[in-house]
JSON list of C-alpha atoms in Angstrom, two decimals:
[
{"chain": "A", "resi": 1, "resn": "MET", "atom": "CA", "xyz": [-0.06, -0.07, 0.01]},
{"chain": "A", "resi": 2, "resn": "ALA", "atom": "CA", "xyz": [1.20, 3.39, -1.03]},
{"chain": "A", "resi": 3, "resn": "GLY", "atom": "CA", "xyz": [1.66, 6.21, 1.51]},
{"chain": "A", "resi": 4, "resn": "PRO", "atom": "CA", "xyz": [-0.17, 9.69, 1.62]},
{"chain": "A", "resi": 5, "resn": "THR", "atom": "CA", "xyz": [-2.45, 10.83, -1.22]},
{"chain": "A", "resi": 6, "resn": "GLY", "atom": "CA", "xyz": [-2.20, 14.17, -3.05]},
{"chain": "A", "resi": 7, "resn": "ARG", "atom": "CA", "xyz": [-4.85, 15.81, -5.04]},
{"chain": "A", "resi": 8, "resn": "GLY", "atom": "CA", "xyz": [-4.87, 18.40, -7.89]},
{"chain": "A", "resi": 9, "resn": "SER", "atom": "CA", "xyz": [-5.71, 19.44, -11.29]},
{"chain": "A", "resi": 10, "resn": "SER", "atom": "CA", "xyz": [-2.48, 18.03, -12.83]},
{"chain": "A", "resi": 11, "resn": "LEU", "atom": "CA", "xyz": [0.12, 15.58, -11.73]},
{"chain": "A", "resi": 12, "resn": "GLY", "atom": "CA", "xyz": [2.39, 18.56, -10.71]},
{"chain": "A", "resi": 13, "resn": "ALA", "atom": "CA", "xyz": [-0.43, 20.09, -8.62]},
{"chain": "A", "resi": 14, "resn": "ALA", "atom": "CA", "xyz": [-1.12, 16.77, -6.97]},
{"chain": "A", "resi": 15, "resn": "LEU", "atom": "CA", "xyz": [2.64, 16.39, -6.19]},
{"chain": "A", "resi": 16, "resn": "ASN", "atom": "CA", "xyz": [2.81, 19.73, -4.75]},
{"chain": "A", "resi": 17, "resn": "ASP", "atom": "CA", "xyz": [-0.34, 19.18, -2.62]},
{"chain": "A", "resi": 18, "resn": "LEU", "atom": "CA", "xyz": [1.20, 16.04, -1.24]},
{"chain": "A", "resi": 19, "resn": "LEU", "atom": "CA", "xyz": [4.61, 17.77, -0.53]},
{"chain": "A", "resi": 20, "resn": "ARG", "atom": "CA", "xyz": [2.73, 20.60, 1.33]},
{"chain": "A", "resi": 21, "resn": "ALA", "atom": "CA", "xyz": [0.89, 18.18, 3.32]},
{"chain": "A", "resi": 22, "resn": "GLN", "atom": "CA", "xyz": [4.17, 16.57, 4.38]},
{"chain": "A", "resi": 23, "resn": "VAL", "atom": "CA", "xyz": [6.50, 19.51, 4.77]},
{"chain": "A", "resi": 24, "resn": "THR", "atom": "CA", "xyz": [6.19, 23.24, 5.83]},
{"chain": "A", "resi": 25, "resn": "PRO", "atom": "CA", "xyz": [6.51, 25.55, 2.71]},
{"chain": "A", "resi": 26, "resn": "ARG", "atom": "CA", "xyz": [8.06, 28.77, 2.65]},
{"chain": "A", "resi": 27, "resn": "HIS", "atom": "CA", "xyz": [5.46, 31.29, 3.83]},
{"chain": "A", "resi": 28, "resn": "ARG", "atom": "CA", "xyz": [4.88, 34.81, 5.10]},
{"chain": "A", "resi": 29, "resn": "LEU", "atom": "CA", "xyz": [3.63, 35.37, 8.67]},
{"chain": "A", "resi": 30, "resn": "SER", "atom": "CA", "xyz": [0.18, 36.91, 8.64]},
{"chain": "A", "resi": 31, "resn": "THR", "atom": "CA", "xyz": [1.09, 39.32, 11.32]},
{"chain": "A", "resi": 32, "resn": "TYR", "atom": "CA", "xyz": [3.74, 41.01, 9.31]},
{"chain": "A", "resi": 33, "resn": "SER", "atom": "CA", "xyz": [1.85, 43.28, 6.85]},
{"chain": "A", "resi": 34, "resn": "ALA", "atom": "CA", "xyz": [3.16, 46.81, 7.78]},
{"chain": "A", "resi": 35, "resn": "LYS", "atom": "CA", "xyz": [4.12, 49.03, 4.69]},
{"chain": "A", "resi": 36, "resn": "HIS", "atom": "CA", "xyz": [5.67, 52.11, 6.26]},
{"chain": "A", "resi": 37, "resn": "TRP", "atom": "CA", "xyz": [9.18, 52.15, 7.79]},
{"chain": "A", "resi": 38, "resn": "HIS", "atom": "CA", "xyz": [7.96, 53.47, 10.96]},
{"chain": "A", "resi": 39, "resn": "ALA", "atom": "CA", "xyz": [5.29, 50.70, 11.47]},
{"chain": "A", "resi": 40, "resn": "GLN", "atom": "CA", "xyz": [7.79, 48.05, 10.48]},
{"chain": "A", "resi": 41, "resn": "LEU", "atom": "CA", "xyz": [10.45, 49.45, 12.89]},
{"chain": "A", "resi": 42, "resn": "SER", "atom": "CA", "xyz": [7.99, 49.42, 15.68]},
{"chain": "A", "resi": 43, "resn": "GLN", "atom": "CA", "xyz": [7.05, 45.94, 15.09]},
{"chain": "A", "resi": 44, "resn": "LEU", "atom": "CA", "xyz": [10.72, 44.92, 14.87]},
{"chain": "A", "resi": 45, "resn": "THR", "atom": "CA", "xyz": [11.79, 46.51, 18.19]},
{"chain": "A", "resi": 46, "resn": "GLY", "atom": "CA", "xyz": [8.90, 44.62, 19.88]},
{"chain": "A", "resi": 47, "resn": "THR", "atom": "CA", "xyz": [10.76, 41.36, 19.86]},
{"chain": "A", "resi": 48, "resn": "ARG", "atom": "CA", "xyz": [14.20, 40.06, 20.32]},
{"chain": "A", "resi": 49, "resn": "ARG", "atom": "CA", "xyz": [14.09, 38.47, 17.03]},
{"chain": "A", "resi": 50, "resn": "GLY", "atom": "CA", "xyz": [13.26, 41.78, 15.48]},
{"chain": "A", "resi": 51, "resn": "TYR", "atom": "CA", "xyz": [16.29, 43.45, 17.16]},
{"chain": "A", "resi": 52, "resn": "GLU", "atom": "CA", "xyz": [18.44, 40.47, 15.91]},
{"chain": "A", "resi": 53, "resn": "ALA", "atom": "CA", "xyz": [17.05, 40.85, 12.47]},
{"chain": "A", "resi": 54, "resn": "LEU", "atom": "CA", "xyz": [17.85, 44.67, 12.49]},
{"chain": "A", "resi": 55, "resn": "GLU", "atom": "CA", "xyz": [21.35, 43.97, 13.68]},
{"chain": "A", "resi": 56, "resn": "SER", "atom": "CA", "xyz": [21.90, 41.29, 10.97]},
{"chain": "A", "resi": 57, "resn": "ALA", "atom": "CA", "xyz": [20.57, 43.64, 8.26]},
{"chain": "A", "resi": 58, "resn": "GLY", "atom": "CA", "xyz": [23.37, 46.06, 9.26]},
{"chain": "A", "resi": 59, "resn": "LEU", "atom": "CA", "xyz": [21.42, 48.78, 11.13]},
{"chain": "A", "resi": 60, "resn": "ASP", "atom": "CA", "xyz": [23.84, 50.20, 13.61]},
{"chain": "A", "resi": 61, "resn": "VAL", "atom": "CA", "xyz": [22.42, 53.26, 15.28]},
{"chain": "A", "resi": 62, "resn": "LYS", "atom": "CA", "xyz": [22.58, 54.49, 18.97]},
{"chain": "A", "resi": 63, "resn": "PRO", "atom": "CA", "xyz": [19.58, 53.91, 21.17]},
{"chain": "A", "resi": 64, "resn": "ASP", "atom": "CA", "xyz": [18.65, 57.62, 21.38]},
{"chain": "A", "resi": 65, "resn": "THR", "atom": "CA", "xyz": [18.60, 57.66, 17.48]},
{"chain": "A", "resi": 66, "resn": "LEU", "atom": "CA", "xyz": [16.30, 54.69, 17.58]},
{"chain": "A", "resi": 67, "resn": "ILE", "atom": "CA", "xyz": [14.06, 56.31, 20.27]},
{"chain": "A", "resi": 68, "resn": "LYS", "atom": "CA", "xyz": [13.76, 59.57, 18.10]},
{"chain": "A", "resi": 69, "resn": "TRP", "atom": "CA", "xyz": [12.71, 57.41, 15.17]},
{"chain": "A", "resi": 70, "resn": "LEU", "atom": "CA", "xyz": [10.20, 55.60, 17.08]},
{"chain": "A", "resi": 71, "resn": "SER", "atom": "CA", "xyz": [8.52, 58.41, 18.69]},
{"chain": "A", "resi": 72, "resn": "ASP", "atom": "CA", "xyz": [7.94, 60.40, 15.37]},
{"chain": "A", "resi": 73, "resn": "PRO", "atom": "CA", "xyz": [6.61, 58.62, 12.35]},
{"chain": "A", "resi": 74, "resn": "GLU", "atom": "CA", "xyz": [7.37, 61.81, 10.14]},
{"chain": "A", "resi": 75, "resn": "TYR", "atom": "CA", "xyz": [11.09, 61.79, 11.33]},
{"chain": "A", "resi": 76, "resn": "ASN", "atom": "CA", "xyz": [13.31, 62.20, 8.18]},
{"chain": "A", "resi": 77, "resn": "VAL", "atom": "CA", "xyz": [15.15, 58.79, 8.17]},
{"chain": "A", "resi": 78, "resn": "ARG", "atom": "CA", "xyz": [17.78, 58.32, 5.34]},
{"chain": "A", "resi": 79, "resn": "ARG", "atom": "CA", "xyz": [16.72, 56.08, 2.45]},
{"chain": "A", "resi": 80, "resn": "SER", "atom": "CA", "xyz": [19.61, 53.66, 3.30]},
{"chain": "A", "resi": 81, "resn": "TYR", "atom": "CA", "xyz": [18.29, 53.11, 6.79]},
{"chain": "A", "resi": 82, "resn": "ARG", "atom": "CA", "xyz": [14.81, 52.69, 5.52]},
{"chain": "A", "resi": 83, "resn": "ASP", "atom": "CA", "xyz": [15.99, 50.08, 3.21]},
{"chain": "A", "resi": 84, "resn": "LEU", "atom": "CA", "xyz": [17.87, 48.24, 6.28]},
{"chain": "A", "resi": 85, "resn": "ILE", "atom": "CA", "xyz": [14.61, 48.43, 8.28]},
{"chain": "A", "resi": 86, "resn": "HIS", "atom": "CA", "xyz": [12.71, 46.92, 5.41]},
{"chain": "A", "resi": 87, "resn": "THR", "atom": "CA", "xyz": [15.19, 44.14, 4.67]},
{"chain": "A", "resi": 88, "resn": "ALA", "atom": "CA", "xyz": [15.06, 43.17, 8.45]},
{"chain": "A", "resi": 89, "resn": "TYR", "atom": "CA", "xyz": [11.32, 43.26, 8.26]},
{"chain": "A", "resi": 90, "resn": "GLU", "atom": "CA", "xyz": [11.07, 40.93, 5.41]},
{"chain": "A", "resi": 91, "resn": "ASN", "atom": "CA", "xyz": [13.74, 38.67, 6.85]},
{"chain": "A", "resi": 92, "resn": "VAL", "atom": "CA", "xyz": [11.54, 38.15, 9.94]},
{"chain": "A", "resi": 93, "resn": "ALA", "atom": "CA", "xyz": [8.30, 38.11, 8.02]},
{"chain": "A", "resi": 94, "resn": "ILE", "atom": "CA", "xyz": [9.32, 35.26, 5.78]},
{"chain": "A", "resi": 95, "resn": "VAL", "atom": "CA", "xyz": [9.62, 31.84, 7.15]},
{"chain": "A", "resi": 96, "resn": "PRO", "atom": "CA", "xyz": [11.79, 29.55, 5.15]},
{"chain": "A", "resi": 97, "resn": "ALA", "atom": "CA", "xyz": [10.59, 26.25, 3.91]},
{"chain": "A", "resi": 98, "resn": "ASP", "atom": "CA", "xyz": [11.67, 23.06, 5.73]},
{"chain": "A", "resi": 99, "resn": "PRO", "atom": "CA", "xyz": [14.04, 20.88, 3.60]},
{"chain": "A", "resi": 100, "resn": "ILE", "atom": "CA", "xyz": [12.36, 18.05, 1.91]},
{"chain": "A", "resi": 101, "resn": "PRO", "atom": "CA", "xyz": [12.94, 15.00, 4.18]},
{"chain": "A", "resi": 102, "resn": "ASP", "atom": "CA", "xyz": [14.19, 11.58, 2.85]},
{"chain": "A", "resi": 103, "resn": "HIS", "atom": "CA", "xyz": [10.89, 9.74, 3.59]},
{"chain": "A", "resi": 104, "resn": "VAL", "atom": "CA", "xyz": [9.39, 12.23, 0.97]},
{"chain": "A", "resi": 105, "resn": "LYS", "atom": "CA", "xyz": [12.11, 11.68, -1.51]},
{"chain": "A", "resi": 106, "resn": "ASN", "atom": "CA", "xyz": [12.03, 7.94, -1.10]},
{"chain": "A", "resi": 107, "resn": "GLY", "atom": "CA", "xyz": [8.41, 7.37, -0.26]},
{"chain": "A", "resi": 108, "resn": "GLN", "atom": "CA", "xyz": [5.47, 5.64, -2.07]},
{"chain": "A", "resi": 109, "resn": "PHE", "atom": "CA", "xyz": [2.41, 7.93, -2.68]},
{"chain": "A", "resi": 110, "resn": "GLU", "atom": "CA", "xyz": [-0.86, 7.95, -4.23]},
{"chain": "A", "resi": 111, "resn": "ILE", "atom": "CA", "xyz": [-2.28, 10.77, -6.66]},
{"chain": "A", "resi": 112, "resn": "SER", "atom": "CA", "xyz": [-6.09, 11.09, -6.75]},
{"chain": "A", "resi": 113, "resn": "GLY", "atom": "CA", "xyz": [-8.51, 13.27, -8.72]},
{"chain": "A", "resi": 114, "resn": "LEU", "atom": "CA", "xyz": [-8.05, 14.39, -12.44]},
{"chain": "A", "resi": 115, "resn": "VAL", "atom": "CA", "xyz": [-4.56, 13.63, -13.17]},
{"chain": "A", "resi": 116, "resn": "LYS", "atom": "CA", "xyz": [-3.14, 14.97, -16.44]},
{"chain": "A", "resi": 117, "resn": "THR", "atom": "CA", "xyz": [0.39, 13.99, -17.62]},
{"chain": "A", "resi": 118, "resn": "GLY", "atom": "CA", "xyz": [1.00, 15.27, -21.11]},
{"chain": "A", "resi": 119, "resn": "ALA", "atom": "CA", "xyz": [-1.88, 14.34, -23.41]},
{"chain": "A", "resi": 120, "resn": "ASP", "atom": "CA", "xyz": [-3.14, 11.68, -20.96]},
{"chain": "A", "resi": 121, "resn": "GLU", "atom": "CA", "xyz": [-5.81, 12.87, -18.61]},
{"chain": "A", "resi": 122, "resn": "ARG", "atom": "CA", "xyz": [-7.89, 10.63, -16.33]},
{"chain": "A", "resi": 123, "resn": "GLU", "atom": "CA", "xyz": [-9.89, 10.76, -13.02]},
{"chain": "A", "resi": 124, "resn": "ARG", "atom": "CA", "xyz": [-7.92, 8.51, -10.60]},
{"chain": "A", "resi": 125, "resn": "GLY", "atom": "CA", "xyz": [-8.68, 7.23, -7.03]},
{"chain": "A", "resi": 126, "resn": "ASN", "atom": "CA", "xyz": [-12.36, 6.54, -7.57]},
{"chain": "A", "resi": 127, "resn": "ARG", "atom": "CA", "xyz": [-14.47, 3.47, -7.80]},
{"chain": "A", "resi": 128, "resn": "ARG", "atom": "CA", "xyz": [-13.46, 2.92, -11.44]},
{"chain": "A", "resi": 129, "resn": "ALA", "atom": "CA", "xyz": [-9.88, 3.68, -11.28]},
{"chain": "A", "resi": 130, "resn": "ALA", "atom": "CA", "xyz": [-7.09, 3.22, -8.69]},
{"chain": "A", "resi": 131, "resn": "PRO", "atom": "CA", "xyz": [-5.12, 6.10, -7.66]},
{"chain": "A", "resi": 132, "resn": "LEU", "atom": "CA", "xyz": [-1.82, 6.74, -9.40]},
{"chain": "A", "resi": 133, "resn": "ARG", "atom": "CA", "xyz": [0.83, 5.22, -7.44]},
{"chain": "A", "resi": 134, "resn": "ILE", "atom": "CA", "xyz": [4.10, 7.37, -7.35]},
{"chain": "A", "resi": 135, "resn": "ASP", "atom": "CA", "xyz": [7.62, 6.18, -6.37]},
{"chain": "A", "resi": 136, "resn": "GLY", "atom": "CA", "xyz": [9.25, 9.13, -4.75]},
{"chain": "A", "resi": 137, "resn": "ARG", "atom": "CA", "xyz": [12.80, 7.93, -6.00]},
{"chain": "A", "resi": 138, "resn": "ARG", "atom": "CA", "xyz": [11.74, 9.02, -9.59]},
{"chain": "A", "resi": 139, "resn": "GLY", "atom": "CA", "xyz": [12.18, 12.54, -8.86]},
{"chain": "A", "resi": 140, "resn": "ASP", "atom": "CA", "xyz": [15.04, 14.89, -9.57]},
{"chain": "A", "resi": 141, "resn": "TRP", "atom": "CA", "xyz": [15.19, 16.05, -6.09]},
{"chain": "A", "resi": 142, "resn": "SER", "atom": "CA", "xyz": [18.12, 18.41, -6.28]},
{"chain": "A", "resi": 143, "resn": "ASP", "atom": "CA", "xyz": [16.24, 20.79, -8.54]},
{"chain": "A", "resi": 144, "resn": "ILE", "atom": "CA", "xyz": [12.87, 20.29, -6.84]},
{"chain": "A", "resi": 145, "resn": "GLU", "atom": "CA", "xyz": [14.34, 21.02, -3.48]},
{"chain": "A", "resi": 146, "resn": "ALA", "atom": "CA", "xyz": [16.05, 24.17, -4.71]},
{"chain": "A", "resi": 147, "resn": "LEU", "atom": "CA", "xyz": [12.89, 25.51, -6.07]},
{"chain": "A", "resi": 148, "resn": "TRP", "atom": "CA", "xyz": [10.96, 24.54, -3.01]},
{"chain": "A", "resi": 149, "resn": "LEU", "atom": "CA", "xyz": [13.38, 26.33, -0.63]},
{"chain": "A", "resi": 150, "resn": "ALA", "atom": "CA", "xyz": [13.24, 29.44, -2.69]},
{"chain": "A", "resi": 151, "resn": "GLY", "atom": "CA", "xyz": [9.46, 29.28, -2.67]},
{"chain": "A", "resi": 152, "resn": "ASP", "atom": "CA", "xyz": [9.32, 29.01, -6.50]},
{"chain": "A", "resi": 153, "resn": "LEU", "atom": "CA", "xyz": [8.08, 25.34, -7.01]},
{"chain": "A", "resi": 154, "resn": "ARG", "atom": "CA", "xyz": [5.33, 25.82, -9.40]},
{"chain": "A", "resi": 155, "resn": "ASP", "atom": "CA", "xyz": [3.14, 22.80, -10.40]},
{"chain": "A", "resi": 156, "resn": "ASP", "atom": "CA", "xyz": [4.56, 22.49, -13.98]},
{"chain": "A", "resi": 157, "resn": "ASP", "atom": "CA", "xyz": [8.15, 22.68, -12.70]},
{"chain": "A", "resi": 158, "resn": "PHE", "atom": "CA", "xyz": [7.37, 20.08, -10.20]},
{"chain": "A", "resi": 159, "resn": "GLU", "atom": "CA", "xyz": [5.97, 17.61, -12.85]},
{"chain": "A", "resi": 160, "resn": "ASP", "atom": "CA", "xyz": [8.73, 18.48, -15.36]},
{"chain": "A", "resi": 161, "resn": "ARG", "atom": "CA", "xyz": [11.39, 17.67, -12.72]},
{"chain": "A", "resi": 162, "resn": "PHE", "atom": "CA", "xyz": [9.77, 14.71, -11.30]},
{"chain": "A", "resi": 163, "resn": "ASN", "atom": "CA", "xyz": [9.42, 12.97, -14.48]},
{"chain": "A", "resi": 164, "resn": "ARG", "atom": "CA", "xyz": [12.87, 14.16, -15.93]},
{"chain": "A", "resi": 165, "resn": "ARG", "atom": "CA", "xyz": [15.02, 11.44, -14.24]},
{"chain": "A", "resi": 166, "resn": "HIS", "atom": "CA", "xyz": [12.41, 8.68, -15.14]},
{"chain": "A", "resi": 167, "resn": "HIS", "atom": "CA", "xyz": [12.39, 9.60, -18.73]},
{"chain": "A", "resi": 168, "resn": "ARG", "atom": "CA", "xyz": [16.25, 9.81, -18.93]},
{"chain": "A", "resi": 169, "resn": "ARG", "atom": "CA", "xyz": [16.47, 6.39, -17.55]},
{"chain": "A", "resi": 170, "resn": "ARG", "atom": "CA", "xyz": [13.72, 5.06, -19.98]},
{"chain": "A", "resi": 171, "resn": "HIS", "atom": "CA", "xyz": [15.60, 6.75, -22.76]},
{"chain": "A", "resi": 172, "resn": "ARG", "atom": "CA", "xyz": [18.87, 5.20, -21.89]},
{"chain": "A", "resi": 173, "resn": "ARG", "atom": "CA", "xyz": [17.31, 1.67, -21.61]},
{"chain": "A", "resi": 174, "resn": "ARG", "atom": "CA", "xyz": [15.55, 2.15, -25.10]},
{"chain": "A", "resi": 175, "resn": "HIS", "atom": "CA", "xyz": [18.99, 3.11, -26.52]},
{"chain": "A", "resi": 176, "resn": "ARG", "atom": "CA", "xyz": [20.64, 0.02, -24.76]},
{"chain": "A", "resi": 177, "resn": "ARG", "atom": "CA", "xyz": [17.88, -2.16, -26.32]},
{"chain": "A", "resi": 178, "resn": "LEU", "atom": "CA", "xyz": [18.29, -0.82, -29.74]},
{"chain": "A", "resi": 179, "resn": "GLY", "atom": "CA", "xyz": [22.01, -1.37, -29.44]},
{"chain": "A", "resi": 180, "resn": "ILE", "atom": "CA", "xyz": [21.59, -4.95, -28.51]},
{"chain": "A", "resi": 181, "resn": "LEU", "atom": "CA", "xyz": [19.23, -5.43, -31.31]},
{"chain": "A", "resi": 182, "resn": "ARG", "atom": "CA", "xyz": [21.61, -3.79, -33.72]},
{"chain": "A", "resi": 183, "resn": "GLN", "atom": "CA", "xyz": [24.33, -6.05, -32.58]},
{"chain": "A", "resi": 184, "resn": "GLN", "atom": "CA", "xyz": [22.08, -9.21, -33.09]},
{"chain": "A", "resi": 185, "resn": "LEU", "atom": "CA", "xyz": [21.16, -7.90, -36.59]},
{"chain": "A", "resi": 186, "resn": "LEU", "atom": "CA", "xyz": [24.92, -7.44, -37.66]},
{"chain": "A", "resi": 187, "resn": "ARG", "atom": "CA", "xyz": [25.75, -11.16, -36.57]}
]
């Protein structure tokens, strides 16, 4: 029996659904939505993590300067400082994706729903058709994980990179068979 099930309008969408159910994706914290530098700075200075982000971004000002900035939203802060505040804010607001664990890369999965791969489109995982069983080892996980960690893994990218290694292997086997047939014909 296969493991968890993914659903989606394409094979890539179902794979993405499956991955998101198993691993935390890159996402933005809903509490970080401030647009103005003053609101961002106020929120950052409310937590230790915010102060660390400001320091990591390179904001190095005296405490009294920080107090002046916080006490007046119309204070004329240099563009370079506003950029550092914004960078720190974004660094705190964005939660990086968890790496894809080995149990996903090597797992056995089922895909249900309307599954479209190339020109083949079928409803899977219902009374008339079994779910599509997927072997996680078929994926080109180095490319998939790089896109996942960057937050850029689109459904079509996932499908292309998941099938790529399988198609390369099948292509090599076919060439090997043709080579054997050619040798047999030449004898």
